[in-house]
PDB file of C-alpha atoms in Angstrom:
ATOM      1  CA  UNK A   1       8.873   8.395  29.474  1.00 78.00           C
ATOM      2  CA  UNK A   2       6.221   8.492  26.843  1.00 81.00           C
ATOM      3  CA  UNK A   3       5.707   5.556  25.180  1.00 88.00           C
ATOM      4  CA  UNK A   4       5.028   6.945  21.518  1.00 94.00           C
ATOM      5  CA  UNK A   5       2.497   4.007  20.175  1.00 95.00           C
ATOM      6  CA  UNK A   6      -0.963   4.555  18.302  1.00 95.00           C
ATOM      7  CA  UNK A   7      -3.813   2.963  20.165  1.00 94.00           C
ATOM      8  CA  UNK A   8      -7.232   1.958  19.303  1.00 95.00           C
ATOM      9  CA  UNK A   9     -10.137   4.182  20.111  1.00 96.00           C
ATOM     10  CA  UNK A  10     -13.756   5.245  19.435  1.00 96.00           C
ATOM     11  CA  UNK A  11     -15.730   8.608  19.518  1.00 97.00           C
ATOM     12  CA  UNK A  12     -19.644   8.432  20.183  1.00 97.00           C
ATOM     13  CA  UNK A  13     -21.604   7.977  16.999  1.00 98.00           C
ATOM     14  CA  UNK A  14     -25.007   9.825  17.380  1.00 98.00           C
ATOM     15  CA  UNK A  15     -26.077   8.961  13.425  1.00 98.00           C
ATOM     16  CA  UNK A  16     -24.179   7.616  10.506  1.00 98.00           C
ATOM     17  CA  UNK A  17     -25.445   7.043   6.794  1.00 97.00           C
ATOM     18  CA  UNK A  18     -23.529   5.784   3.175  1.00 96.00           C
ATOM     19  CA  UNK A  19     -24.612   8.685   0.648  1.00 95.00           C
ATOM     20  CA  UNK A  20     -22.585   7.439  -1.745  1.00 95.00           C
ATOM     21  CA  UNK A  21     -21.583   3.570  -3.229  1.00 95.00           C
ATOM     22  CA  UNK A  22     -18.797   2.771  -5.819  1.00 92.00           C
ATOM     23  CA  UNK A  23     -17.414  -0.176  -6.981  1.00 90.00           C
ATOM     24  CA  UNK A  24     -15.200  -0.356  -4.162  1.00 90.00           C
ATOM     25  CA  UNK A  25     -15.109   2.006  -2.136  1.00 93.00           C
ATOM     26  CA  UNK A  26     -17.975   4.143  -0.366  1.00 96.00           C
ATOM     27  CA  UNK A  27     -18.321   7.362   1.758  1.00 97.00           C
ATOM     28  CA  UNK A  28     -19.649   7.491   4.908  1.00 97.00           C
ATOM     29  CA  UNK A  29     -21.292  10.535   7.031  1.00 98.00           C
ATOM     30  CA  UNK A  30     -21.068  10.224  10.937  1.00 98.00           C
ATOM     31  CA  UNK A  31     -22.512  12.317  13.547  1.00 98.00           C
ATOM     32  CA  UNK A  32     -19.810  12.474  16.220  1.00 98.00           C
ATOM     33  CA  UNK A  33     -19.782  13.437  19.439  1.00 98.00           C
ATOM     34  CA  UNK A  34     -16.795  15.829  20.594  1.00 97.00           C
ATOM     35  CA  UNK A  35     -15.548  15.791  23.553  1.00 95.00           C
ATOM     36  CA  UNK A  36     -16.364  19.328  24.661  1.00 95.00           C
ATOM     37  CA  UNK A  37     -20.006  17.264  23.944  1.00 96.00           C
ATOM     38  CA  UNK A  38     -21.169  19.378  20.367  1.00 98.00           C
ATOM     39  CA  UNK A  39     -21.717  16.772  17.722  1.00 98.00           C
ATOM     40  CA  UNK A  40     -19.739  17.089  14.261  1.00 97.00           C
ATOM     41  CA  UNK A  41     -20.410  15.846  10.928  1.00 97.00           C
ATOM     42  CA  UNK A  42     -17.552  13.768   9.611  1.00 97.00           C
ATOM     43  CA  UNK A  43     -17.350  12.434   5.603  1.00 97.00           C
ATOM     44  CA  UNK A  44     -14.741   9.513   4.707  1.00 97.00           C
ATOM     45  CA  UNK A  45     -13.720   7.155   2.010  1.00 97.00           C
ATOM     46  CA  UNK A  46     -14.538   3.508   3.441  1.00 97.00           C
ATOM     47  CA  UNK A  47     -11.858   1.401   1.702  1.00 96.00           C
ATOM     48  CA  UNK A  48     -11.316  -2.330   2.083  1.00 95.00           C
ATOM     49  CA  UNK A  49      -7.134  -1.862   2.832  1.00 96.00           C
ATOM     50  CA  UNK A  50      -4.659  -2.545   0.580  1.00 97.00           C
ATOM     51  CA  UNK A  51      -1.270  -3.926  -0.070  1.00 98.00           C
ATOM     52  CA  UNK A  52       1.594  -2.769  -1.476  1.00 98.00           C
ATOM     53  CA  UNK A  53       5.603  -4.643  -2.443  1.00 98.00           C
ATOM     54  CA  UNK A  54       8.904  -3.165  -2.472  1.00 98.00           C
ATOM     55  CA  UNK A  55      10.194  -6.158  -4.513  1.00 98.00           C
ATOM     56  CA  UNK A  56      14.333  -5.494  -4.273  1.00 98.00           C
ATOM     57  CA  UNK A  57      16.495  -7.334  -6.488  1.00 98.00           C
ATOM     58  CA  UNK A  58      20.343  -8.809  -6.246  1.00 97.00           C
ATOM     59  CA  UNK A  59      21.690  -5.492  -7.611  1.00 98.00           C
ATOM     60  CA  UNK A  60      19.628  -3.063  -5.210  1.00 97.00           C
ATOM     61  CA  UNK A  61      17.343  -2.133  -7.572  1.00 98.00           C
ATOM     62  CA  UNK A  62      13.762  -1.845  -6.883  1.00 98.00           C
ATOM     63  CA  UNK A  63      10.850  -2.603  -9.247  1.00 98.00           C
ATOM     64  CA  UNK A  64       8.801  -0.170 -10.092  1.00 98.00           C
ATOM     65  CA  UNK A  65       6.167   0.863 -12.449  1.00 97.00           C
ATOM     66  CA  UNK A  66       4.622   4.047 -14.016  1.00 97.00           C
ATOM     67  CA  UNK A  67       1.181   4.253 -14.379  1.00 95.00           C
ATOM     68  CA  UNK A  68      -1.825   7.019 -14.745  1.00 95.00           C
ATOM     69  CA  UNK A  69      -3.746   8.555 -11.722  1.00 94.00           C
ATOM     70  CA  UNK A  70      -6.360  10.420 -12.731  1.00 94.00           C
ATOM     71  CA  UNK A  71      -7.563  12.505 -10.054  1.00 94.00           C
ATOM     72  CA  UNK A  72      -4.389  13.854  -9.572  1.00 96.00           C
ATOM     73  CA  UNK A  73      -3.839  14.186 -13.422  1.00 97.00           C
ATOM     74  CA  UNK A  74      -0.134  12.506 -13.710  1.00 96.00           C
ATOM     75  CA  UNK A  75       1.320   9.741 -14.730  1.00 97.00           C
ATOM     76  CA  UNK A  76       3.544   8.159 -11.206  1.00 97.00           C
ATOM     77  CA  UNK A  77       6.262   5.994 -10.561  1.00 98.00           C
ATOM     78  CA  UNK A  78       5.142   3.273  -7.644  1.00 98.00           C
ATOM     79  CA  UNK A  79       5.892  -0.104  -6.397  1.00 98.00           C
ATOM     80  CA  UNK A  80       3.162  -3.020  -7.301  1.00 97.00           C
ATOM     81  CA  UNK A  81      -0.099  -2.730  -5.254  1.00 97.00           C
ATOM     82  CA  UNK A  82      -3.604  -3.588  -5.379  1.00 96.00           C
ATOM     83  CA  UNK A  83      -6.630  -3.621  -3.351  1.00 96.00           C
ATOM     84  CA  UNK A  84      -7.843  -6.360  -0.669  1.00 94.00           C
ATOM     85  CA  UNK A  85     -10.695  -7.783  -2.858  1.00 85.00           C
ATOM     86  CA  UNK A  86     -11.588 -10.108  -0.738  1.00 87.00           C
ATOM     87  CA  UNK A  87     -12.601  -9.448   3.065  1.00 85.00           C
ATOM     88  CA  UNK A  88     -10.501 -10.681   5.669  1.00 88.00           C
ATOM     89  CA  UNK A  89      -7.888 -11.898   3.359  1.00 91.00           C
ATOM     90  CA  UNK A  90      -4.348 -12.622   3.761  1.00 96.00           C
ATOM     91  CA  UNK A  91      -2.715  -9.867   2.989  1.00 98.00           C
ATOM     92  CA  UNK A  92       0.640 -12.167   1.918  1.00 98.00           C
ATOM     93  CA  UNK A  93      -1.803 -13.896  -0.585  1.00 97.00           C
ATOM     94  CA  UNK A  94      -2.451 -10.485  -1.795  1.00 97.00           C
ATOM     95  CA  UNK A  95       0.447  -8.721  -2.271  1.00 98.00           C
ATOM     96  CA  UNK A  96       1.817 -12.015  -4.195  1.00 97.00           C
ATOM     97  CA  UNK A  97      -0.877 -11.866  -6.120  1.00 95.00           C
ATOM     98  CA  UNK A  98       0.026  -8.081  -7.351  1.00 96.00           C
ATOM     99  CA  UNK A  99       3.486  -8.918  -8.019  1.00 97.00           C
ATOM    100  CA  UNK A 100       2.578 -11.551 -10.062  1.00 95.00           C
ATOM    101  CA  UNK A 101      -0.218  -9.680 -12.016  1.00 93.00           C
ATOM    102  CA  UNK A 102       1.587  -6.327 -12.511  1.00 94.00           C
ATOM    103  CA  UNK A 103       5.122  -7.557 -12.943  1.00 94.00           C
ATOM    104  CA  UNK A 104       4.785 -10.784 -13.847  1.00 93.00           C
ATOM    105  CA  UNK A 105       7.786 -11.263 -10.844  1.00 97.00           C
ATOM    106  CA  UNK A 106       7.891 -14.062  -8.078  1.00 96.00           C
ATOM    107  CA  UNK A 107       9.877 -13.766  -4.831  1.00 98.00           C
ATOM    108  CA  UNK A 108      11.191 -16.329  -2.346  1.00 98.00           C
ATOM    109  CA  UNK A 109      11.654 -13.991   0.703  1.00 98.00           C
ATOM    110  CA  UNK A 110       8.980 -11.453   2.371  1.00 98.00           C
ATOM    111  CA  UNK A 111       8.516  -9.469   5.224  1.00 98.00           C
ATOM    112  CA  UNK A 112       6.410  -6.657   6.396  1.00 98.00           C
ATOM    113  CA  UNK A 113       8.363  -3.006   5.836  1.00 98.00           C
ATOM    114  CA  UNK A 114       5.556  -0.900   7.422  1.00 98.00           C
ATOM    115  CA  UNK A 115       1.802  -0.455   7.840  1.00 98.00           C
ATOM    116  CA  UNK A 116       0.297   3.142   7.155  1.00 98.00           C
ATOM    117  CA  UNK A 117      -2.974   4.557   7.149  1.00 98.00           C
ATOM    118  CA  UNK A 118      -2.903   6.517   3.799  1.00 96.00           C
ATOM    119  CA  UNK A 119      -5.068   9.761   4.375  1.00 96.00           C
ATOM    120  CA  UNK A 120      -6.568   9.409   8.353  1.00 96.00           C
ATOM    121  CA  UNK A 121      -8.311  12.538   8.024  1.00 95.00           C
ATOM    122  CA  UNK A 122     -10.631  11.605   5.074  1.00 96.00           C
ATOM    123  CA  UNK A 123      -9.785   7.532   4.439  1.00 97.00           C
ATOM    124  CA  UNK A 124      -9.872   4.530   6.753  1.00 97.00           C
ATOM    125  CA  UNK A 125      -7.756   2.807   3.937  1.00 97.00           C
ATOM    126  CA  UNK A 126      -5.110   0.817   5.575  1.00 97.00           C
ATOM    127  CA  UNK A 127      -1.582  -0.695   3.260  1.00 98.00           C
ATOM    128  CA  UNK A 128       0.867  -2.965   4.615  1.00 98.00           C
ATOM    129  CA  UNK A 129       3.564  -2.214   2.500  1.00 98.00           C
ATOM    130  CA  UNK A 130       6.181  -5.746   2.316  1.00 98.00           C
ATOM    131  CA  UNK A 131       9.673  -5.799   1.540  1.00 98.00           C
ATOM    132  CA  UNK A 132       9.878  -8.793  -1.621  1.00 98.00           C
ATOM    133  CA  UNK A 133      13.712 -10.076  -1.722  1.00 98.00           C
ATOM    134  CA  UNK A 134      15.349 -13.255  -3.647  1.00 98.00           C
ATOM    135  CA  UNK A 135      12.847 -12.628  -7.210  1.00 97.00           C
ATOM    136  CA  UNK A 136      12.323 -14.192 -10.464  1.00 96.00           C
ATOM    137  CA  UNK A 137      10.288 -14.537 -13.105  1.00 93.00           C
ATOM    138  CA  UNK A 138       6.994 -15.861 -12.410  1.00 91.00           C
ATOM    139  CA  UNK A 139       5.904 -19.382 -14.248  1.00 85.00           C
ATOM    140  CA  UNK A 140       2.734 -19.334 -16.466  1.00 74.00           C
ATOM    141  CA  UNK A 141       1.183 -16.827 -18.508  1.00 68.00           C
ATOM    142  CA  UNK A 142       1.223 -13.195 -18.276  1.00 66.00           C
ATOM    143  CA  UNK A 143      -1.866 -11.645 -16.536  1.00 58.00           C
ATOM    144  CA  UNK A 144      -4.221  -9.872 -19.118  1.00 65.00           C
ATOM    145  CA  UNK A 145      -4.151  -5.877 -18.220  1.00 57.00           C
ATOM    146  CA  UNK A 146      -7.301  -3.564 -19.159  1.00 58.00           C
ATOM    147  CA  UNK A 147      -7.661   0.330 -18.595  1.00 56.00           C
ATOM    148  CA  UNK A 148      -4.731   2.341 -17.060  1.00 57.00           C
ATOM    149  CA  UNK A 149      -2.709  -0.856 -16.631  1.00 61.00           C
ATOM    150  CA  UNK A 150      -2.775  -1.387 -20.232  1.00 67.00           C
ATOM    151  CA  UNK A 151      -0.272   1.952 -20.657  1.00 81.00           C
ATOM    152  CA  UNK A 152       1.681   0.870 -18.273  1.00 90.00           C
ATOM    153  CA  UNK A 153       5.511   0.549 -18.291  1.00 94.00           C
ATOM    154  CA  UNK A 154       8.164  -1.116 -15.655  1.00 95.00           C
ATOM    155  CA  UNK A 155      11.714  -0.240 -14.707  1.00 97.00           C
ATOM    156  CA  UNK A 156      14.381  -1.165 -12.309  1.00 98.00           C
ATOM    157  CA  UNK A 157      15.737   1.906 -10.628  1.00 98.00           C
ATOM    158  CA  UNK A 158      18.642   1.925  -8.146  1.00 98.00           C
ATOM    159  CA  UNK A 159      17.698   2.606  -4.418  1.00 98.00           C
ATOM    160  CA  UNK A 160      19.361   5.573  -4.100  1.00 98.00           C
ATOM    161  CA  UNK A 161      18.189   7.096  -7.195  1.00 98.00           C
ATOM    162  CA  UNK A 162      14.729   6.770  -5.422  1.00 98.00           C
ATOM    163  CA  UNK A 163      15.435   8.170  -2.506  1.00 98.00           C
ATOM    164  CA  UNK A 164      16.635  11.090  -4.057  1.00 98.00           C
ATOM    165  CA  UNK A 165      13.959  11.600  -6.227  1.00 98.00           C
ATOM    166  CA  UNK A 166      11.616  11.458  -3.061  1.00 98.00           C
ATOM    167  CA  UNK A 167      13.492  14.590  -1.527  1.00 98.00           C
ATOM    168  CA  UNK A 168      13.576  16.542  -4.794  1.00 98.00           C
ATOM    169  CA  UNK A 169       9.854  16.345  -4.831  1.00 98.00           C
ATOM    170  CA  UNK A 170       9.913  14.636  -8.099  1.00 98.00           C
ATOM    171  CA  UNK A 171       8.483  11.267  -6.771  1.00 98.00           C
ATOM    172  CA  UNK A 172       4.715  11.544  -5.114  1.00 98.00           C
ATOM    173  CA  UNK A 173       3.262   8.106  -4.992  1.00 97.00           C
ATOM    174  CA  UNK A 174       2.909   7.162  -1.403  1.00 97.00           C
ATOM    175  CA  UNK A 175       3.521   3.475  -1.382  1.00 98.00           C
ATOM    176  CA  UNK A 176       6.538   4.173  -3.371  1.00 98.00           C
ATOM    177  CA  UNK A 177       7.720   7.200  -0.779  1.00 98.00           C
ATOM    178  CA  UNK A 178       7.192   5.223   2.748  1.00 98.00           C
ATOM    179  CA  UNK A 179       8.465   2.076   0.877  1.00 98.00           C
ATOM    180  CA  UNK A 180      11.883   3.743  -0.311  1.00 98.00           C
ATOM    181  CA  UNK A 181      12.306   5.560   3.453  1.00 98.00           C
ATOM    182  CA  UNK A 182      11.203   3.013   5.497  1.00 98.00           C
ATOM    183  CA  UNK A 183      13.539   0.718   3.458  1.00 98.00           C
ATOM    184  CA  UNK A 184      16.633   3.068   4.164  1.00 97.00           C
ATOM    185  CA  UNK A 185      15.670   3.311   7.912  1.00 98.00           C
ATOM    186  CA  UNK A 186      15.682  -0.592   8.309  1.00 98.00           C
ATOM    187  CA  UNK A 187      19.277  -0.950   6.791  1.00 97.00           C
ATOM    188  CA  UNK A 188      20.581   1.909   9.593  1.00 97.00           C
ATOM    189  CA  UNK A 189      19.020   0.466  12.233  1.00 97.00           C
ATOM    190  CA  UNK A 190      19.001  -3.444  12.687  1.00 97.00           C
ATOM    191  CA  UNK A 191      18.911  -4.240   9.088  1.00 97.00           C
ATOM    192  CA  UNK A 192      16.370  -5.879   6.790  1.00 97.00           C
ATOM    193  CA  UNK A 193      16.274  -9.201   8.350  1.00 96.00           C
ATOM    194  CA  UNK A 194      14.982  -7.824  11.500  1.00 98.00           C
ATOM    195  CA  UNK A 195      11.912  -6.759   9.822  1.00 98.00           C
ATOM    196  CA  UNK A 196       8.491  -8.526  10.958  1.00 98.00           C
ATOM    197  CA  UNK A 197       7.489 -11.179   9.022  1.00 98.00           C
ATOM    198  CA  UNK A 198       5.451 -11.420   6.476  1.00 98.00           C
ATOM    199  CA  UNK A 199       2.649 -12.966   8.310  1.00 97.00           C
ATOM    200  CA  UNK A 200       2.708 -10.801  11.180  1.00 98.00           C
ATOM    201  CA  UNK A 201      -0.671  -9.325  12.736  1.00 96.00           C
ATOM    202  CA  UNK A 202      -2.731  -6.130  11.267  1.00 97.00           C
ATOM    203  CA  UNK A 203      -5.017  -5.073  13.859  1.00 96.00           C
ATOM    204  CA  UNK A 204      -6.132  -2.483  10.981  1.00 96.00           C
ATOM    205  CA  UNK A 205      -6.863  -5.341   8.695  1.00 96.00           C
ATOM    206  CA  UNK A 206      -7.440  -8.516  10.580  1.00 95.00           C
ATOM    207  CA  UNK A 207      -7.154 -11.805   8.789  1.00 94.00           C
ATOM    208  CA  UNK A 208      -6.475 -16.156   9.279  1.00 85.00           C
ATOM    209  CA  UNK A 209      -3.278 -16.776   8.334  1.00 77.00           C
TER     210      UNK A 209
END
């Protein structure tokens, strides 16, 4: 039987260089060899990883917000996520941290839902998406938004209305979209408390607990 399990593994580099720098994020050009031996130029987005929560409340509704992409020119519905600013950080730390600064939300009870790698053929960017249970409102002051976050708007939407907004197409975000089916899987198989918790290892994103 085949055991159906990603594993770890790395292609000859014959030459690599960083033509372009952002502010966080960078693209990378690598000469790799094939394994027919011809060499191939490969370009990708080096991101630092990111996190993303599926914060569910006592009704079944999960938080989301709507909020303006501009490269893909629309305004999306997601769940709360942010960027690991910090390098080899915890990615608990960090996905409390974006609950609290884009929702303004605390919860009691996490776990991991799923890990993805977001675009594999053109991004190393890793998310663990968690599952948030038990929330509240945060103590202490609001968190001060700037630029797209400052048009942004929250709601509390009804699992099931996600999930069929996902397979009508009308729902693209893909935090939101593994977070909503991976959600649904858990309950039919050996529900949510079976999930990993929330300081289980990333091999994508190692980190000190």
């Amino acid at each position: 039987m085949t055991t159906i399990k990603d594993t770890p593994e790395e292609w000859e580099i014959r030459a690599t260089a960083t033509p372009f720098v952002g502010n966080k994020t960078s693209v990378r050009t690598d000469e790799v060899v094939m394994p027919g031996g011809a060499v191939a130029r490969r370009d990708y987005q080096v991101h630092p990883g990111s996190v993303a929560v599926l914060a569910l409340d006592e009704t079944d509704r999960v938080l989301v917000i709507r909020q303006y992409r501009h490269p893909v020119r629309q305004k999306l519905w997601e769940i709360p996520a942010g960027l690991l600013d910090i390098p080899g950080e915890n990615p608990l730390h960090a996905a409390q941290r974006e609950l609290y600064e884009e929702a303004h939300v605390k919860a009691e009870d996490w776990r991991v839902l799923t890990d993805v790698y977001t675009t594999p053929g053109g991004s190393d960017e890793a998310v663990r998406v968690f599952l948030a249970r038990d929330l509240s409102e945060a103590d202490g002051q609001r968190f001060e938004v700037e630029d797209e976050e400052a048009d942004m708007e929250h709601a509390r939407v009804p699992v099931d209305d996600l999930v069929r907004g996902v397979l009508a197409g009308e729902l693209h975000n893909n935090c939101l979209v593994v977070g909503v089916l991976a959600l649904l899987a858990a309950r039919h198989g050996e529900g949510l408390d079976a999930l990993r918790p929330a300081g289980a290892p990333w091999p994508a994103r190692p980190f000190e607990s």
